[in-house]
PDB file of C-alpha atoms in Angstrom:
ATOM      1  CA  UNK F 207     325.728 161.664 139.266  1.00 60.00           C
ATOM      2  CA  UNK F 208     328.678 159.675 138.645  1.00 67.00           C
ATOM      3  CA  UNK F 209     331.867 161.408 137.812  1.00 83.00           C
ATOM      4  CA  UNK F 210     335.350 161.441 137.317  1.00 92.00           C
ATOM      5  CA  UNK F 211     337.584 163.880 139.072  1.00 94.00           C
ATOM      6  CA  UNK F 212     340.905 164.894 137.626  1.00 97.00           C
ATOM      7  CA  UNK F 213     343.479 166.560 139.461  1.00 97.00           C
ATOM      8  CA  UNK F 214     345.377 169.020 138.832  1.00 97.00           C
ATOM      9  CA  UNK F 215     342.948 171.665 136.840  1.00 96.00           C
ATOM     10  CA  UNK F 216     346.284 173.335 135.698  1.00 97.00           C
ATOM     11  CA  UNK F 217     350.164 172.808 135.712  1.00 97.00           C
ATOM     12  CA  UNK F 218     352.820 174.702 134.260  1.00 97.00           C
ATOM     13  CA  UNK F 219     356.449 173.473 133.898  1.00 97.00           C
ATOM     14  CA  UNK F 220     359.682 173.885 132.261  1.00 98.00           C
ATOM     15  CA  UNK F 221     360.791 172.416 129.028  1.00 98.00           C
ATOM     16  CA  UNK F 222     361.867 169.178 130.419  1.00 98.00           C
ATOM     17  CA  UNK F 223     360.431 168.635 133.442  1.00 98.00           C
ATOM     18  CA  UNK F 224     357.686 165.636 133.597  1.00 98.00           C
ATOM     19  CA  UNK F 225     354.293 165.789 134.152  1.00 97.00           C
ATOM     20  CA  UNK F 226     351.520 163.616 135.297  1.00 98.00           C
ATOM     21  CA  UNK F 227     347.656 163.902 135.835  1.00 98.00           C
ATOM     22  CA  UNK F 228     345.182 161.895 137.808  1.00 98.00           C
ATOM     23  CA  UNK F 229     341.657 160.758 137.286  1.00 97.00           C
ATOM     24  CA  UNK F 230     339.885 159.346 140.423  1.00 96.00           C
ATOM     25  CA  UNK F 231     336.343 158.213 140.752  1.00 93.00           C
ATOM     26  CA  UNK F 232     334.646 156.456 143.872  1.00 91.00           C
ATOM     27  CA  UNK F 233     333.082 153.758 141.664  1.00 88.00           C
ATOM     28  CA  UNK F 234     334.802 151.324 139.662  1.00 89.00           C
ATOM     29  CA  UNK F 235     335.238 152.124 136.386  1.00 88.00           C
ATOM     30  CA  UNK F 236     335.027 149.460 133.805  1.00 86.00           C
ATOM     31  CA  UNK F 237     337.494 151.114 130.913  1.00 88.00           C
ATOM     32  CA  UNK F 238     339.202 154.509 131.091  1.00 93.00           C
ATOM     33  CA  UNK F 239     340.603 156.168 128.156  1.00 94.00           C
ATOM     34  CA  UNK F 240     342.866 159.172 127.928  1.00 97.00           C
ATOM     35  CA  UNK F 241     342.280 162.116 125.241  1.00 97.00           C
ATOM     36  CA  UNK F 242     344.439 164.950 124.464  1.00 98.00           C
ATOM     37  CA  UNK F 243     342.828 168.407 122.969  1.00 98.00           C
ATOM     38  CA  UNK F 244     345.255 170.976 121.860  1.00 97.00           C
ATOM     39  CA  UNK F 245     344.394 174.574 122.308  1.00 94.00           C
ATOM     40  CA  UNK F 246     341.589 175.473 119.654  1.00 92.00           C
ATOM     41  CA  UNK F 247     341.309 171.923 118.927  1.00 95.00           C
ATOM     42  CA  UNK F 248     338.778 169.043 119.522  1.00 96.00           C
ATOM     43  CA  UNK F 249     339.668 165.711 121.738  1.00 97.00           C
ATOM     44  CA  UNK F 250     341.945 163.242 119.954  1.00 97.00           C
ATOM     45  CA  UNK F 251     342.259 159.510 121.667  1.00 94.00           C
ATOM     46  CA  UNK F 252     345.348 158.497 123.118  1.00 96.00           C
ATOM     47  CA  UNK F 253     344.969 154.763 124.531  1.00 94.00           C
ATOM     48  CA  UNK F 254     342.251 152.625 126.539  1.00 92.00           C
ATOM     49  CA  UNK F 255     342.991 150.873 129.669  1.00 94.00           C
ATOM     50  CA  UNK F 256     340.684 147.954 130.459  1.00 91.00           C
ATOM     51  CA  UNK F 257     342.352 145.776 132.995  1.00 94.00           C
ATOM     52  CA  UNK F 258     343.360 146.489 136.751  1.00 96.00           C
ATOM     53  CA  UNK F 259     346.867 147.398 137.381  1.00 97.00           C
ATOM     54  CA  UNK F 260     347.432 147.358 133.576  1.00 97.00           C
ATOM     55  CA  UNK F 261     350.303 150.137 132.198  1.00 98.00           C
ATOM     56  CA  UNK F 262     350.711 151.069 129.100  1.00 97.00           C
ATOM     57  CA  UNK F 263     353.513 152.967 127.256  1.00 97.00           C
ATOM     58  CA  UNK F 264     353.311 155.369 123.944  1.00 97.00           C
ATOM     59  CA  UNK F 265     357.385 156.958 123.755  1.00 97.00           C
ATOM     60  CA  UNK F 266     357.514 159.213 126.708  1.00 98.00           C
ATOM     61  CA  UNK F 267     353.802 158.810 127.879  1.00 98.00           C
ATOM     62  CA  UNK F 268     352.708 155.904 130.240  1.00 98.00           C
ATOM     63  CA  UNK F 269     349.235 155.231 131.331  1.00 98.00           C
ATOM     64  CA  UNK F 270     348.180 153.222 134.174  1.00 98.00           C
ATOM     65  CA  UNK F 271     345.143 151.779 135.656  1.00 97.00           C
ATOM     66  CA  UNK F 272     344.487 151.034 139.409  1.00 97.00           C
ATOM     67  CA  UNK F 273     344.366 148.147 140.585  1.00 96.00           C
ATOM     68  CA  UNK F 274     340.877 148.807 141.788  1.00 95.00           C
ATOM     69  CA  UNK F 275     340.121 150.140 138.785  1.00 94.00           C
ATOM     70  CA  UNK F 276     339.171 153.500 140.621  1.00 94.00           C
ATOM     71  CA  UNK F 277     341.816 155.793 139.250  1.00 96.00           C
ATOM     72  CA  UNK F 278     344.585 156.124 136.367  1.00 97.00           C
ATOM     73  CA  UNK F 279     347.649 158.649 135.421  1.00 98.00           C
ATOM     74  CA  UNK F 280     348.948 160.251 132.900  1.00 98.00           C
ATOM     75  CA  UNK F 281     352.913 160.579 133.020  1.00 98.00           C
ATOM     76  CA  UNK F 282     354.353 162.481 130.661  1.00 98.00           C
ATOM     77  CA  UNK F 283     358.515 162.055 131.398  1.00 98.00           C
ATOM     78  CA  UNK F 284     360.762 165.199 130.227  1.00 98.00           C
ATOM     79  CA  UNK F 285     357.588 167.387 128.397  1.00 98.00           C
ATOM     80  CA  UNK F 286     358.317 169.182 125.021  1.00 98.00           C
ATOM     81  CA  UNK F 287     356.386 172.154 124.011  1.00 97.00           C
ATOM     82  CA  UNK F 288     353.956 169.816 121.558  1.00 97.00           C
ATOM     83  CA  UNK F 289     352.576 168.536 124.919  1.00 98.00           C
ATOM     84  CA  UNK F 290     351.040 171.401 125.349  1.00 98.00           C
ATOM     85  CA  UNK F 291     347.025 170.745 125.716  1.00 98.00           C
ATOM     86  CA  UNK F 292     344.404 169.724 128.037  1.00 98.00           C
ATOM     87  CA  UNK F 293     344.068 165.820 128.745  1.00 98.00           C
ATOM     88  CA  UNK F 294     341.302 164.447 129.637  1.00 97.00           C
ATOM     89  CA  UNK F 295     340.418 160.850 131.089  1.00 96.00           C
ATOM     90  CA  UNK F 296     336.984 159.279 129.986  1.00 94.00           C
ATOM     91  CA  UNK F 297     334.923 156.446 130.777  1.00 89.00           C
ATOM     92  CA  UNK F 298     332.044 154.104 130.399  1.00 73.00           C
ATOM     93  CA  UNK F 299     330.372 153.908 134.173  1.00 61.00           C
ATOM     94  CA  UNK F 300     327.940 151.437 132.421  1.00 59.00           C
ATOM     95  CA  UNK F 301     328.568 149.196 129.383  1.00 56.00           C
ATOM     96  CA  UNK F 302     324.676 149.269 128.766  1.00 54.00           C
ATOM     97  CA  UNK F 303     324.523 152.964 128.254  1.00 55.00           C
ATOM     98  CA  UNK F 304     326.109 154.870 125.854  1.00 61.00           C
ATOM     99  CA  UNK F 305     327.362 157.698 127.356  1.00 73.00           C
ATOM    100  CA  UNK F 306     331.548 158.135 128.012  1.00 81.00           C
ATOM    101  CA  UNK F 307     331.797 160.977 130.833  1.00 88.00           C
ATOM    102  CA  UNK F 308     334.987 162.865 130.725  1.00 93.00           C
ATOM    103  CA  UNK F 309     336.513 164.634 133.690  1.00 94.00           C
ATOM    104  CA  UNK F 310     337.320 168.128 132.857  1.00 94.00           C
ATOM    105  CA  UNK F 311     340.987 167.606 132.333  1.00 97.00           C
ATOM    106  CA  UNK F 312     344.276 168.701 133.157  1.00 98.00           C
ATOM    107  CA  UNK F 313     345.427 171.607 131.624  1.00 98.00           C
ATOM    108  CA  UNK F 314     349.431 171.921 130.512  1.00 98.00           C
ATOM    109  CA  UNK F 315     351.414 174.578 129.576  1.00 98.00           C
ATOM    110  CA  UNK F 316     355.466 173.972 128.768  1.00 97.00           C
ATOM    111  CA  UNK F 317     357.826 177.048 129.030  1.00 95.00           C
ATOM    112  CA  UNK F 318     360.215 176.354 126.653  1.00 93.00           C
TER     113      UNK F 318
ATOM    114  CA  UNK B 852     335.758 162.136 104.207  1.00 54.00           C
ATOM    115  CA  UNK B 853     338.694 161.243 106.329  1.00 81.00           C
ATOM    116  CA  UNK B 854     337.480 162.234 109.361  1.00 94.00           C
ATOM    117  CA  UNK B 855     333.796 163.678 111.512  1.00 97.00           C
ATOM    118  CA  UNK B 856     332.379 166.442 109.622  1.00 97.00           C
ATOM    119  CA  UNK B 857     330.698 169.066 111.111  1.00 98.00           C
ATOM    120  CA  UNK B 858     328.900 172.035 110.056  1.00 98.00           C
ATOM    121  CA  UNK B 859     328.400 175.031 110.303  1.00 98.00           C
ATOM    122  CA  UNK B 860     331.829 175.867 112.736  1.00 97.00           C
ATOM    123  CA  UNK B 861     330.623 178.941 113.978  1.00 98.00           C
ATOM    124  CA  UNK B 862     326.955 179.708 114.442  1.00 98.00           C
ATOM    125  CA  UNK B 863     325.554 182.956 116.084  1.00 98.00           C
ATOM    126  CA  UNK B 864     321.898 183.333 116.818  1.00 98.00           C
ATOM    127  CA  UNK B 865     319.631 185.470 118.444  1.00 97.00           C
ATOM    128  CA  UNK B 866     317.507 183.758 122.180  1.00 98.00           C
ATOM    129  CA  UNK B 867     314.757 182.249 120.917  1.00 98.00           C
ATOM    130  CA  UNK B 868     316.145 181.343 117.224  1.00 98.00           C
ATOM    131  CA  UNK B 869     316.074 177.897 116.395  1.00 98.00           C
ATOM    132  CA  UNK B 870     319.109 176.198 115.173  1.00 98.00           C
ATOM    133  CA  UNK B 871     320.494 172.681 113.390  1.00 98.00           C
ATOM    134  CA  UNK B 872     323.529 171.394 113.709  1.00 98.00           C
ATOM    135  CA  UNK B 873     324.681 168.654 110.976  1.00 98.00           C
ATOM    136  CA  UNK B 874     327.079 165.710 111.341  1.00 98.00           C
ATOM    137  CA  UNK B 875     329.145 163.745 108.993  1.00 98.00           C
ATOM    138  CA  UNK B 876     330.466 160.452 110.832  1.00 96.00           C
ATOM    139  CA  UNK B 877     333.428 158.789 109.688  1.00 94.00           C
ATOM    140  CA  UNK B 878     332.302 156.187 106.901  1.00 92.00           C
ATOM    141  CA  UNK B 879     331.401 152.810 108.058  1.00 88.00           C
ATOM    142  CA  UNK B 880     331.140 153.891 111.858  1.00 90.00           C
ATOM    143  CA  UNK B 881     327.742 153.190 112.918  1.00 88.00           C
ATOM    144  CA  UNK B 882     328.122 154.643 116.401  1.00 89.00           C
ATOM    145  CA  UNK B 883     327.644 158.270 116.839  1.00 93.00           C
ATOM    146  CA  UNK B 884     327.321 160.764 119.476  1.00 93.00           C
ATOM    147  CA  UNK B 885     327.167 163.871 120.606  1.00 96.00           C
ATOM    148  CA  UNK B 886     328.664 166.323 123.447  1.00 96.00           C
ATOM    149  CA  UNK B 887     328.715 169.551 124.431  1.00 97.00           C
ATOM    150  CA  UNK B 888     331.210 171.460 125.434  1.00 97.00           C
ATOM    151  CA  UNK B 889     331.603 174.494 127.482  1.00 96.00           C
ATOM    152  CA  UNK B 890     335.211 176.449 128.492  1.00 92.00           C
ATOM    153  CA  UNK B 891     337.134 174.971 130.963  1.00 91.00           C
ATOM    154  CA  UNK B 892     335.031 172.002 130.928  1.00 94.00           C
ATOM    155  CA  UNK B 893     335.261 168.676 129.690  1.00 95.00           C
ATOM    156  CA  UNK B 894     332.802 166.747 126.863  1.00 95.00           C
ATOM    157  CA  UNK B 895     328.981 166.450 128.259  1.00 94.00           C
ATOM    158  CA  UNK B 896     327.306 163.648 126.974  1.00 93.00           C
ATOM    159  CA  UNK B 897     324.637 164.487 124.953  1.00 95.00           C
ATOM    160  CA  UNK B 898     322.947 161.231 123.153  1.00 94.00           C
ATOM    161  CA  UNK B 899     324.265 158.115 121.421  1.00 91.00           C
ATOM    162  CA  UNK B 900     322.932 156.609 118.314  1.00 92.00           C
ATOM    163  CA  UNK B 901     323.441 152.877 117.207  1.00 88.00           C
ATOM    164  CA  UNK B 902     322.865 153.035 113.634  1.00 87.00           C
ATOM    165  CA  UNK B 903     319.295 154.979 112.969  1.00 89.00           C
ATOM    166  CA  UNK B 904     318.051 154.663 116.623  1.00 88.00           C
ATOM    167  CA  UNK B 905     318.790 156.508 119.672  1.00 86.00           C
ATOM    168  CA  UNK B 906     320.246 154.106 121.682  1.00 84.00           C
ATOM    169  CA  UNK B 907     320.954 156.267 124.819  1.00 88.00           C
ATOM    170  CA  UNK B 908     319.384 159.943 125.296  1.00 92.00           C
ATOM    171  CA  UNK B 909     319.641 160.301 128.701  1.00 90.00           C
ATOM    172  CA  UNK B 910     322.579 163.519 128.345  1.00 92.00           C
ATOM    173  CA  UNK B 911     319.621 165.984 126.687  1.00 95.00           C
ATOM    174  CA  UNK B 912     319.379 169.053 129.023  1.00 95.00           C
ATOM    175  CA  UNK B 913     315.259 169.088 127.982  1.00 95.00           C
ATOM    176  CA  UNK B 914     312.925 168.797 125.299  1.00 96.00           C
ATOM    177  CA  UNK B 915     314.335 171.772 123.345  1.00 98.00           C
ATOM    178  CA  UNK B 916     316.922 169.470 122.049  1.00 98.00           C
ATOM    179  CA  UNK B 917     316.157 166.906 119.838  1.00 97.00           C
ATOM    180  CA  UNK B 918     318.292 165.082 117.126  1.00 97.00           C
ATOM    181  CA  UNK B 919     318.021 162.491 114.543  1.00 97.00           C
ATOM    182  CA  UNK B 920     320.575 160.376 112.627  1.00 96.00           C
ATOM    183  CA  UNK B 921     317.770 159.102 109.656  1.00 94.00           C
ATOM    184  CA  UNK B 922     319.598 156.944 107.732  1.00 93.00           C
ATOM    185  CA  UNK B 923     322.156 155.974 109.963  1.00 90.00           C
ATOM    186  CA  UNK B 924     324.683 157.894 108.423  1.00 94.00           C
ATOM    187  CA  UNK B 925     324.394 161.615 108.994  1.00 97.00           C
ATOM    188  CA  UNK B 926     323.173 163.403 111.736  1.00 98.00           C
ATOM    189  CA  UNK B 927     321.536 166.476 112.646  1.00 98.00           C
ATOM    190  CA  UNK B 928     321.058 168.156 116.306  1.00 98.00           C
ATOM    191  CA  UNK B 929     318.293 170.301 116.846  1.00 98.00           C
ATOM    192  CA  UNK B 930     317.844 173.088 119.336  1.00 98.00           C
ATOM    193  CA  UNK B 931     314.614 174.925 119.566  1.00 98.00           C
ATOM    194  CA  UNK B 932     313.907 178.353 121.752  1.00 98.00           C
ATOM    195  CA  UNK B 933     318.062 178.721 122.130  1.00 98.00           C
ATOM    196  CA  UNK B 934     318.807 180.466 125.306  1.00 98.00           C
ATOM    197  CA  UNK B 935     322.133 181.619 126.287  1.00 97.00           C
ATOM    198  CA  UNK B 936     322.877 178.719 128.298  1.00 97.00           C
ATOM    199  CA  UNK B 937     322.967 177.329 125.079  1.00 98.00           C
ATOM    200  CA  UNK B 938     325.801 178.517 123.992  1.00 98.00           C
ATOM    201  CA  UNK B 939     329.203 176.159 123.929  1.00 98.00           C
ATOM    202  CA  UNK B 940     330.895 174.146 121.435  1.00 98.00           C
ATOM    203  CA  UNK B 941     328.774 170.874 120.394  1.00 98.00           C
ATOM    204  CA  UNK B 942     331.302 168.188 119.006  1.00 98.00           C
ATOM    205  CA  UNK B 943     330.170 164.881 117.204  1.00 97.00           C
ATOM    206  CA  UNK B 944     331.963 162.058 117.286  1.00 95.00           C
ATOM    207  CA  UNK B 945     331.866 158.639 115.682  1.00 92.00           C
ATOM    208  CA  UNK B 946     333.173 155.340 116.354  1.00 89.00           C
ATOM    209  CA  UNK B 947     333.320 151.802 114.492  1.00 83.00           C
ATOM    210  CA  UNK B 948     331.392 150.109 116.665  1.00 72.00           C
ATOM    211  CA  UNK B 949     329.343 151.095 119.998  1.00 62.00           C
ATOM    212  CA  UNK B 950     330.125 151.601 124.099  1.00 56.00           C
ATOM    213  CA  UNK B 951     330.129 147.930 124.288  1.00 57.00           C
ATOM    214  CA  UNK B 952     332.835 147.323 121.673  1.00 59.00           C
ATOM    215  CA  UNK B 953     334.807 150.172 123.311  1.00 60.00           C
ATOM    216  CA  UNK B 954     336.701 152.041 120.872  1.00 73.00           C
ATOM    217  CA  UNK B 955     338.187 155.102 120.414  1.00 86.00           C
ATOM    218  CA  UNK B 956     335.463 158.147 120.025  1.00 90.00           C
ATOM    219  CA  UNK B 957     336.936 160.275 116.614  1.00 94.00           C
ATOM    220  CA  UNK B 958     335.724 163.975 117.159  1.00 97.00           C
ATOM    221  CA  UNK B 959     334.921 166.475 114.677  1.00 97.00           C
ATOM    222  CA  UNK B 960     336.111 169.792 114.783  1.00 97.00           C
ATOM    223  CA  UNK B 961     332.793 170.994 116.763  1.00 98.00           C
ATOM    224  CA  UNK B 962     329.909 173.792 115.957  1.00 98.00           C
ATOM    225  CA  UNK B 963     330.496 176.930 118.142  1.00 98.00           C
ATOM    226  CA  UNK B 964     327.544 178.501 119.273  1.00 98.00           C
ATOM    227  CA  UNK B 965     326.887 181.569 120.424  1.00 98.00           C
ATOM    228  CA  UNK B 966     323.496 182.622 121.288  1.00 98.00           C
ATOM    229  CA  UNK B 967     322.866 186.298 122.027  1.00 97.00           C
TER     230      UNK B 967
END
């Protein structure tokens, strides 16, 4: 079935050190929207990207969306030890349905 | 309530049991949904309701799961003949309006079960 891929499954870094994820699919994707779920936690929504090539910026996060609206990041520049969480990307393959599928995220870890 | 409600958390039952799961959308959202949730993995689509209807079911594994949202508010997910397969954490989550009107999805806290 259709499906979003994120890459990498894990990453570990230093204090500091920036971070980004990917979420490819080999269809186009008509919205994608990052979530972030803490360890223990449930998925809490981030942003929504809509339009090709768009970029979007929340403090030291910025999102993007391809320009064929196949894939988006996740860059996370100089990581504190409250990023610490899995992020996942999400989205709608068809606006007529109701179901959002979510990849199965990029897990981070931050050594302090 | 501020947020999804969702009850029980934790839920252990024996293969075979049956078991209901209850949700408590966010006030005045009249999309709601549930996923399922297994370790390491992302959300699974479950079903979607728009209002009191089931507007998209197509994410139920069979016909042991069933769920109902009656009077458009609260929700409950039903799982007959559990099997251990079963077990996973099944989140709800609500939004203000549907897919189409893409918003963000709010997410309760999630029922854990466990089915021995």
């Amino acid at each position: 079935g259709q499906q979003v891929m994120q890459i990498p499954q894990y990453q570990h870094v230093q204090e500091g050190e920036d971070f980004t994820t990917y979420c490819n699919s080999s269809t186009t994707l008509s919205n994608i929207q990052w979530y972030k779920q803490r360890p223990g936690g449930h998925p809490v929504f981030l942003i929504q990207l809509v339009k090709s090539g768009e970029v979007k910026k929340q403090k030291r996060l910025t999102f993007q969306f391809g320009e064929a609206k196949k894939n988006s990041s996740l860059h996370i520049t100089a990581t504190q030890t409250t990023d610490v969480g899995t992020y996942f990307c999400a989205t709608l393959f068809n606006t007529n349905a109701g179901k959002s599928t979510f990849g199965d995220g990029t897990t981070l870890t931050v050594k302090p | 309530g501020a947020g999804v409600s969702q009850t029980p958390s934790n839920k252990v039952t024996e293969k075979g049991k049956y078991v209901e799961l209850r949700c408590d959308p966010i006030s005045g959202h009249t999309a709601l949904y549930w996923y399922r949730q297994s370790l390491g993995q992302g959300p699974e689509f479950l079903i979607y309701f728009q209002g009191t209807g089931a507007a998209d079911d197509s994410g139920l594994p069979n016909d042991r799961f069933f769920a109902v949202r009656p009077e458009g508010s609260v929700s409950t997910l039903k799982i007959q003949r559990t099997e251990r397969g079963d077990s996973a954490v099944y989140l709800c989550a609500s939004s203000l309006n549907g897919p189409l009107n893409t918003g963000e999805l709010f997410f309760g806290e999630g029922s854990r079960l466990t089915v021995l």
